[in-house]
XYZ file of C-alpha atoms in Angstrom:
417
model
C 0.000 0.000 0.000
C 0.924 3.695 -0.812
C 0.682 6.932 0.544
C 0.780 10.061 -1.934
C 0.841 13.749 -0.261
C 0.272 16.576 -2.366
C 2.677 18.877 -1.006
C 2.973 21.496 -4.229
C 0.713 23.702 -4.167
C 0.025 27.260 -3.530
C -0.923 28.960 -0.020
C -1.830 32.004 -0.744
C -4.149 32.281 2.667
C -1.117 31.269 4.733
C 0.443 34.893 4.417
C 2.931 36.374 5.492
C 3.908 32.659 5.641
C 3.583 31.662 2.179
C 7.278 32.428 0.689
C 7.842 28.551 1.225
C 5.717 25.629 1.660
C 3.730 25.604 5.022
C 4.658 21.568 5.093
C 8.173 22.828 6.235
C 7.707 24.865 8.762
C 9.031 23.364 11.956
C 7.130 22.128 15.002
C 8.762 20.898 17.170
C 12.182 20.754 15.917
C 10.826 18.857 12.708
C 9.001 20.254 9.508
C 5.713 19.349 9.841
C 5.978 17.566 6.606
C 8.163 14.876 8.951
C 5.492 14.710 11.438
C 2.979 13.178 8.500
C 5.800 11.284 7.140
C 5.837 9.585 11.170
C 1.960 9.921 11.043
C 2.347 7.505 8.073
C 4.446 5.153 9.369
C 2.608 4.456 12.670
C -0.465 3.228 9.671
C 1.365 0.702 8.705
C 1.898 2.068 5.456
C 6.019 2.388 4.080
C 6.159 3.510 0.561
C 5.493 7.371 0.458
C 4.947 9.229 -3.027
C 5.599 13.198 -2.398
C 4.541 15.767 -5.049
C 6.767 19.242 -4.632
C 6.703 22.125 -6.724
C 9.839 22.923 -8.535
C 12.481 23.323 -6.145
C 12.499 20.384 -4.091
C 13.526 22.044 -0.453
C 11.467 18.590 1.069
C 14.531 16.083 -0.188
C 17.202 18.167 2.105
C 14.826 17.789 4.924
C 13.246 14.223 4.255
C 15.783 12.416 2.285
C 14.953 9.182 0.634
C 13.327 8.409 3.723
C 15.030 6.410 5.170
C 15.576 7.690 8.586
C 11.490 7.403 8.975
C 11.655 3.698 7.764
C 9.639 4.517 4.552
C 10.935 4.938 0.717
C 9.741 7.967 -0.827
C 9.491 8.810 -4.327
C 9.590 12.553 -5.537
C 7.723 14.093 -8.353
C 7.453 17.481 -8.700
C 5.152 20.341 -10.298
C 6.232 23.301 -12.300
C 3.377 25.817 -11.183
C 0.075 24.524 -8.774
C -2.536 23.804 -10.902
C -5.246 21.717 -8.743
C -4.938 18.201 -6.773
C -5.936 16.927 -10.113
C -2.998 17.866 -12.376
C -0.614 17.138 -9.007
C -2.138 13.662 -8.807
C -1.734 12.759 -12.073
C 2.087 13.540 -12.108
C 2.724 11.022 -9.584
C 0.053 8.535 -10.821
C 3.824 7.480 -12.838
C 4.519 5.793 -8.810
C 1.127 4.130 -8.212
C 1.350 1.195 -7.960
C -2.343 -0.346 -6.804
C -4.809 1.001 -4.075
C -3.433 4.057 -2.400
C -4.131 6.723 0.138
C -4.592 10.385 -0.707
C -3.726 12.469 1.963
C -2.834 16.786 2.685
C 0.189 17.386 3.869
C -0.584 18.207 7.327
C -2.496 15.653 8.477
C 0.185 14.330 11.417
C -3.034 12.761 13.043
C -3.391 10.435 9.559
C -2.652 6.828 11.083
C -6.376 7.985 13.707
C -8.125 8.825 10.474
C -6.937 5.698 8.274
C -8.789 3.856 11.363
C -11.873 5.284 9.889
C -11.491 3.623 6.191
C -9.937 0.057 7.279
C -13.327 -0.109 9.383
C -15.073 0.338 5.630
C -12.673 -1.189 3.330
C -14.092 -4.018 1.231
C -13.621 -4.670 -2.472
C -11.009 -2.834 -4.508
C -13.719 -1.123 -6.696
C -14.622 1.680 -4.267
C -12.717 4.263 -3.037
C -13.251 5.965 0.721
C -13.058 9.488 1.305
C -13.092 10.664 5.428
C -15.485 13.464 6.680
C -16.238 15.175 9.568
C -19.249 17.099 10.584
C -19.135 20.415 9.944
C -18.666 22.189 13.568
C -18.364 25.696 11.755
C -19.083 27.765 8.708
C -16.648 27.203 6.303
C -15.872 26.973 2.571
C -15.033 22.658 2.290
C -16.309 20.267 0.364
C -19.761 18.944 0.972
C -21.319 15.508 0.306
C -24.314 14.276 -0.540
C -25.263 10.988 0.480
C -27.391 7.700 1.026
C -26.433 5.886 4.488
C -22.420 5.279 4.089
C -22.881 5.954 0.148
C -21.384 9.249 -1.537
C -24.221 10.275 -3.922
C -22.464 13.584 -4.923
C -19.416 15.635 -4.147
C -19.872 19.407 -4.026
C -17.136 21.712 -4.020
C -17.602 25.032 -1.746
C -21.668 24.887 -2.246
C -23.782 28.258 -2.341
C -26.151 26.398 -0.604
C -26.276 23.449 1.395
C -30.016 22.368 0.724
C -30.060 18.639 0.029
C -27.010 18.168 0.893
C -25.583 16.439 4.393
C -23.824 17.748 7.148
C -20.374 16.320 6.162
C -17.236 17.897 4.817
C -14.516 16.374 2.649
C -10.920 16.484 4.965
C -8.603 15.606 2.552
C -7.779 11.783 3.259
C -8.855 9.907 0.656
C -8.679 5.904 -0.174
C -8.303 5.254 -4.082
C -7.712 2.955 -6.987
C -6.393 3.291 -10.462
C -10.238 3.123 -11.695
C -10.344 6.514 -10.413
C -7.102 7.855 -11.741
C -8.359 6.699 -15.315
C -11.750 8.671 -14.719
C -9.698 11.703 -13.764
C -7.296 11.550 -17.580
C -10.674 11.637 -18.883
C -11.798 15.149 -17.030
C -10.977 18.495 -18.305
C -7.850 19.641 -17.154
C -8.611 22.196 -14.616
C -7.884 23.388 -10.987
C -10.900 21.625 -9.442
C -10.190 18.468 -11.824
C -9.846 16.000 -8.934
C -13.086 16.965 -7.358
C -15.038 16.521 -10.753
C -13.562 13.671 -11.174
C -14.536 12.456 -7.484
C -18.441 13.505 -8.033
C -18.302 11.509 -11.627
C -16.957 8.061 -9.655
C -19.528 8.722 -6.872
C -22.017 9.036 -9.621
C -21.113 5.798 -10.711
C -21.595 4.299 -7.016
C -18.032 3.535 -6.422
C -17.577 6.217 -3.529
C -18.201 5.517 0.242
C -17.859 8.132 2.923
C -15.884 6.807 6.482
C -16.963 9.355 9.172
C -14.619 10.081 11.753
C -15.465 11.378 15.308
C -11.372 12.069 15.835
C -9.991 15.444 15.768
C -9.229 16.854 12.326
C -6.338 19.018 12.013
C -6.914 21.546 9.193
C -3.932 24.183 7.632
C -5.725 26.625 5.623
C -4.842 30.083 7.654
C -1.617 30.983 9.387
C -3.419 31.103 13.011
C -3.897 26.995 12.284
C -0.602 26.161 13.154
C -1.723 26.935 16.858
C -4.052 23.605 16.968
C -1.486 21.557 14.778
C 1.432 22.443 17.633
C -1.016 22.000 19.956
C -2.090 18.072 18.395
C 2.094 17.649 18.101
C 3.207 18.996 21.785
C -0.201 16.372 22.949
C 2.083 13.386 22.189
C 5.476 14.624 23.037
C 7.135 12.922 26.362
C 9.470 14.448 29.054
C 12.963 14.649 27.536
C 15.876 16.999 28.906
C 19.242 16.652 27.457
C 22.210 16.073 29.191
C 23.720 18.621 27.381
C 21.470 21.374 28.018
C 22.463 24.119 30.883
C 19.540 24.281 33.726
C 19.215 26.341 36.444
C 18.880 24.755 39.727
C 15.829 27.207 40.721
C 14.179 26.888 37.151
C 10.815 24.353 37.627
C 10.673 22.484 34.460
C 7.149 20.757 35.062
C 5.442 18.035 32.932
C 5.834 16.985 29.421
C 8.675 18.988 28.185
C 11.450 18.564 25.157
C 14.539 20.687 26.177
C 17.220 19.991 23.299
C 20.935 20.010 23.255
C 22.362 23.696 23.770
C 19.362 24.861 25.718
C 20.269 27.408 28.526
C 17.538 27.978 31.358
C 17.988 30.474 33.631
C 16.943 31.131 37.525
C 13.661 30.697 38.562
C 12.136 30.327 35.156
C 9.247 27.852 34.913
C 8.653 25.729 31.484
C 5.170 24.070 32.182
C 4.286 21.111 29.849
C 3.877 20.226 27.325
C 6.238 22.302 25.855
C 9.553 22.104 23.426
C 12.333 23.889 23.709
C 14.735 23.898 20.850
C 18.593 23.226 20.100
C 20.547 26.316 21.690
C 17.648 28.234 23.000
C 18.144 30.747 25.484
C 15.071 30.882 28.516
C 16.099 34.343 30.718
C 15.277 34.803 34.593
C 11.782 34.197 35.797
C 10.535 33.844 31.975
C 7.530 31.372 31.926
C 6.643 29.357 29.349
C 3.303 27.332 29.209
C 0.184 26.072 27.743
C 1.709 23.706 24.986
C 4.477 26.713 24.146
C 7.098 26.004 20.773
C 10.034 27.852 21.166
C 12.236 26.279 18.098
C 16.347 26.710 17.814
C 18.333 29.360 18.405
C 15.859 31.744 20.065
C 16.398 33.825 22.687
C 13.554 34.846 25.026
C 14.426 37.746 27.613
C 13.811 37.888 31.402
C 10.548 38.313 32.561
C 8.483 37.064 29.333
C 5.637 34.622 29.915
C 4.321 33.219 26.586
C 1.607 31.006 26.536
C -0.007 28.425 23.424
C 2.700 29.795 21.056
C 5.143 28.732 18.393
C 8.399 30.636 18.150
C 10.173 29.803 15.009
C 14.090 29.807 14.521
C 16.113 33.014 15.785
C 13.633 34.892 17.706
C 14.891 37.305 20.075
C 12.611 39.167 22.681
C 12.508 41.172 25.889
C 9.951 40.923 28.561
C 6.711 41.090 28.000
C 3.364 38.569 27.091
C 2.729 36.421 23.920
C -0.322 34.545 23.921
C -1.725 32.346 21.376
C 0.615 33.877 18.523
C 3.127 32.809 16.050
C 6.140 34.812 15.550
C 8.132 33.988 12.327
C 11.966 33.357 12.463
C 14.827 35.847 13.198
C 12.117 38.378 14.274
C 13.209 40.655 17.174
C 11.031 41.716 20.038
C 11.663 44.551 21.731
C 11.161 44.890 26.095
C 7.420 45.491 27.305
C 5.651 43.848 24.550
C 2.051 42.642 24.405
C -0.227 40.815 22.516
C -3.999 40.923 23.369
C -5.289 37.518 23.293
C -9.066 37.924 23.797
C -11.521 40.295 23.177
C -13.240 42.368 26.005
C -16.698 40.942 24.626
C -15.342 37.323 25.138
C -16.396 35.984 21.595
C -14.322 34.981 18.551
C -11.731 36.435 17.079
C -11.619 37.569 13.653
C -8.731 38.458 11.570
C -8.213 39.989 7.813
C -7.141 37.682 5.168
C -6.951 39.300 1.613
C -9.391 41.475 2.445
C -12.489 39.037 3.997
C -13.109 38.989 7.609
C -12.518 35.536 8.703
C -13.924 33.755 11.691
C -10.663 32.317 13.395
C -13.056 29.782 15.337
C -10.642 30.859 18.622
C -11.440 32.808 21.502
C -8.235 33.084 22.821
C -5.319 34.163 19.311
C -3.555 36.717 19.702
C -1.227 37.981 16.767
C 0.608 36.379 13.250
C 3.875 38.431 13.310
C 6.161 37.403 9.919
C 9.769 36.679 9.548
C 12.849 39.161 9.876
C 10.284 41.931 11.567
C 11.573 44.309 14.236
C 9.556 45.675 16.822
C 10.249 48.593 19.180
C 9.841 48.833 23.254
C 6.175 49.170 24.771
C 4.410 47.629 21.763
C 1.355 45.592 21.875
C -0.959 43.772 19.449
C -4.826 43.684 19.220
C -6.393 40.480 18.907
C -6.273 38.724 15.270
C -3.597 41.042 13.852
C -1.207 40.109 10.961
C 1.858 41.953 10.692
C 4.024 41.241 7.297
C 7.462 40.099 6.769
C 10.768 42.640 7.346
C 8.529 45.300 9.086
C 9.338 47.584 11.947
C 6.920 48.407 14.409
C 8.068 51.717 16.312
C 8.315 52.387 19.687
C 5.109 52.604 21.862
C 3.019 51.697 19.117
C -0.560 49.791 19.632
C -1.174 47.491 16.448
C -4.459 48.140 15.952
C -4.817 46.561 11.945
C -2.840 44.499 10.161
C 0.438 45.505 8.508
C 2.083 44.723 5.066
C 5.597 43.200 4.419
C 8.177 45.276 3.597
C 6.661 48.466 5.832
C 7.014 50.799 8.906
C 4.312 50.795 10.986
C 4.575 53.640 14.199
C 1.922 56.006 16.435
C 2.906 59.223 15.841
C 3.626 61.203 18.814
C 3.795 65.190 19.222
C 6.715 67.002 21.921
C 4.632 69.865 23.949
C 6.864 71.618 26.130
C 5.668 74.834 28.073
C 7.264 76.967 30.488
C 6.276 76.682 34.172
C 5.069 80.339 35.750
């Protein structure tokens, strides 16, 4: 049996993350790409097929996979043009029956679970769904007890059709990648070709009651760490420097290099990276990623959030945010995390308001930004890549790459009678 990930194409609702592939950014000291690769494994599954666009960053990182006990096979795609066209270019690898999956679904070898309990003859494929807890643009079905009757890509309306959406695992056969040469070349190719099969009665739908991890926005790499740090186990290198007042409590990764200062408390789960730096009574918590090379100042507390490669900060409070690598943070910083009203937080995505399903996010802050002393971030806010954020500055919208963003302030002096 095979897996195939389509890991080339485009993310253009993952700014200002989007310069390279979201499948390598790291979690816990692996690209998440890795994790699925493990994810994989653990289903019993050890011949991977990877799709990348054209430059092939996922073979310095993965290998010939080897090190994960698979064998993976690369194919690549000059420009993304649909699951269809991306499916298609490794159908040259496919060998019999395989599985279908999105890169970032780490949690795969729960959902496979789903479609062994429905596997049967070789002339049906298996797609997994999920009820749909919120509004959302996915793919709907249409069905008749565990048969697909229809597939319905981002519907207008939903009348008729069920309560399920499509989550991008898929079990299927090489009658189904001859029904897809036959479709129209186009960017929703796969999913035409997907309502044809079911048309013919060769599509069942495996529900799953598991937790679905989904990659779509930038903010949904806080439940993905989250899903990660959940199975990590207590593990403190010999080689890392520890205080004898910190209190390192729980589940928590501390790698080689790691220097933890006194009286700073790491509650887990949590991972600390290769050669990170933890100052004086700094506490980290609530399933926290702070990845290699960072340095976090004294008196920070950050809380649910993933710290990518070379960040550098002062004191202050991130919650529920993702800072992008080799950003620096100046001292006093703060990132609102929930709204005074209590409910959900939106945030700005090409222009739509978007529902972030979270109560408690705080900011998306790019790669390479700097940001001055006595700053703080309202709730849901996306700041850009290479920007600087002046001094005593509230971040009240989001800001572009490539930008200075500052408060204005006037000087009134007057003389004293």
């Amino acid at each position: 049996m095979q897996a195939v990930i389509l890991a080339g194409g485009a993310s253009s609702r993952f700014y200002p993350f989007n310069n390279v592939s979201k499948a390598l950014i790291k979690i816990a000291g692996e690209p998440l790409i890795a994790h699925t690769i493990r994810s994989i494994k653990r289903a019993g599954i050890n011949d991977v097929v990877l799709l990348t666009g054209p430059e092939n960053y996922f073979k310095d990182a993965l290998g010939n996979g080897k090190k994960f006990g698979v064998k993976i096979s690369y194919a690549s795609i000059p420009e993304p043009t649909g699951m269809g066209d991306g499916l298609l270019i490794c159908s040259k690898f496919i060998k019999g029956d395989f599985f279908l999956i999105n890169p970032h679904h780490v949690e795969f070898d729960l959902l496979k679970r789903a479609i062994d309990e429905k596997r049967g003859t070789n002339q049906e494929a298996i797609l997994v769904a999920r009820e749909r807890i919120k509004k959302g643009t996915y793919g709907v079905l249409k069905i008749d007890g565990d048969r697909v009757l229809s597939v319905v890509e981002k519907p207008k309306s939903h009348r008729g059709l069920s309560n399920l959406r499509v989550i991008g695992v898929y079990f299927l056969n090489q009658e189904f990648v001859d029904v897809l040469k036959r479709v129209k070349r186009e960017h929703y190719s796969f999913e035409k070709a997907l309502d044809m099969f079911a048309k013919q009665g060769k599509v069942r739908v495996a529900i799953t009651s598991n937790e679905v991890l989904t990659l779509k926005y930038p903010w949904d790499l806080l439940g993905v760490k989250n899903f990660i740090l959940g199975k990590v186990k207590r593990s403190i290198s010999k080689k890392a420097k520890i205080s004898k007042s910190a209190d390192i409590q729980g589940d928590v990764v501390i790698e080689e290099g790691a220097e933890i200062s006194e009286n700073a408390v790491i509650k887990g789960s949590a991972y600390i990276g290769r050669n990170v730096f933890i100052g004086s009574n700094t506490l980290i918590r609530n399933s926290s990623d702070i990845e290699e090379g960072s340095k976090i100042g004294a008196y920070m507390e950050i809380r649910g959030s993933l710290l990518a490669a070379g960040v550098s900060t002062h004191s202050g409070f991130i919650g529920d945010s993702v800072v992008g690598s080799n950003t620096r943070i100046g001292a006093h910083f703060g990132t609102a995390n929930v709204r005074l009203d209590r409910n959900r937080v939106k945030s700005e995505v090409k222009g739509e308001k978007i529902d972030t399903g979270l109560r408690s996010f705080g900011a998306i802050i790019g790669s390479g930004v700097t940001i001055g002393e006595r700053v703080s971030t309202m709730p849901g806010v996306i700041i850009g890549n290479n920007t600087v954020i002046g001094p005593s500055t509230t971040v009240m919208k989001n800001v572009a790459s490539d930008t200075t963003y500052y408060t204005k302030f006037a000087e009134i002096v007057t003389r004293r009678k």
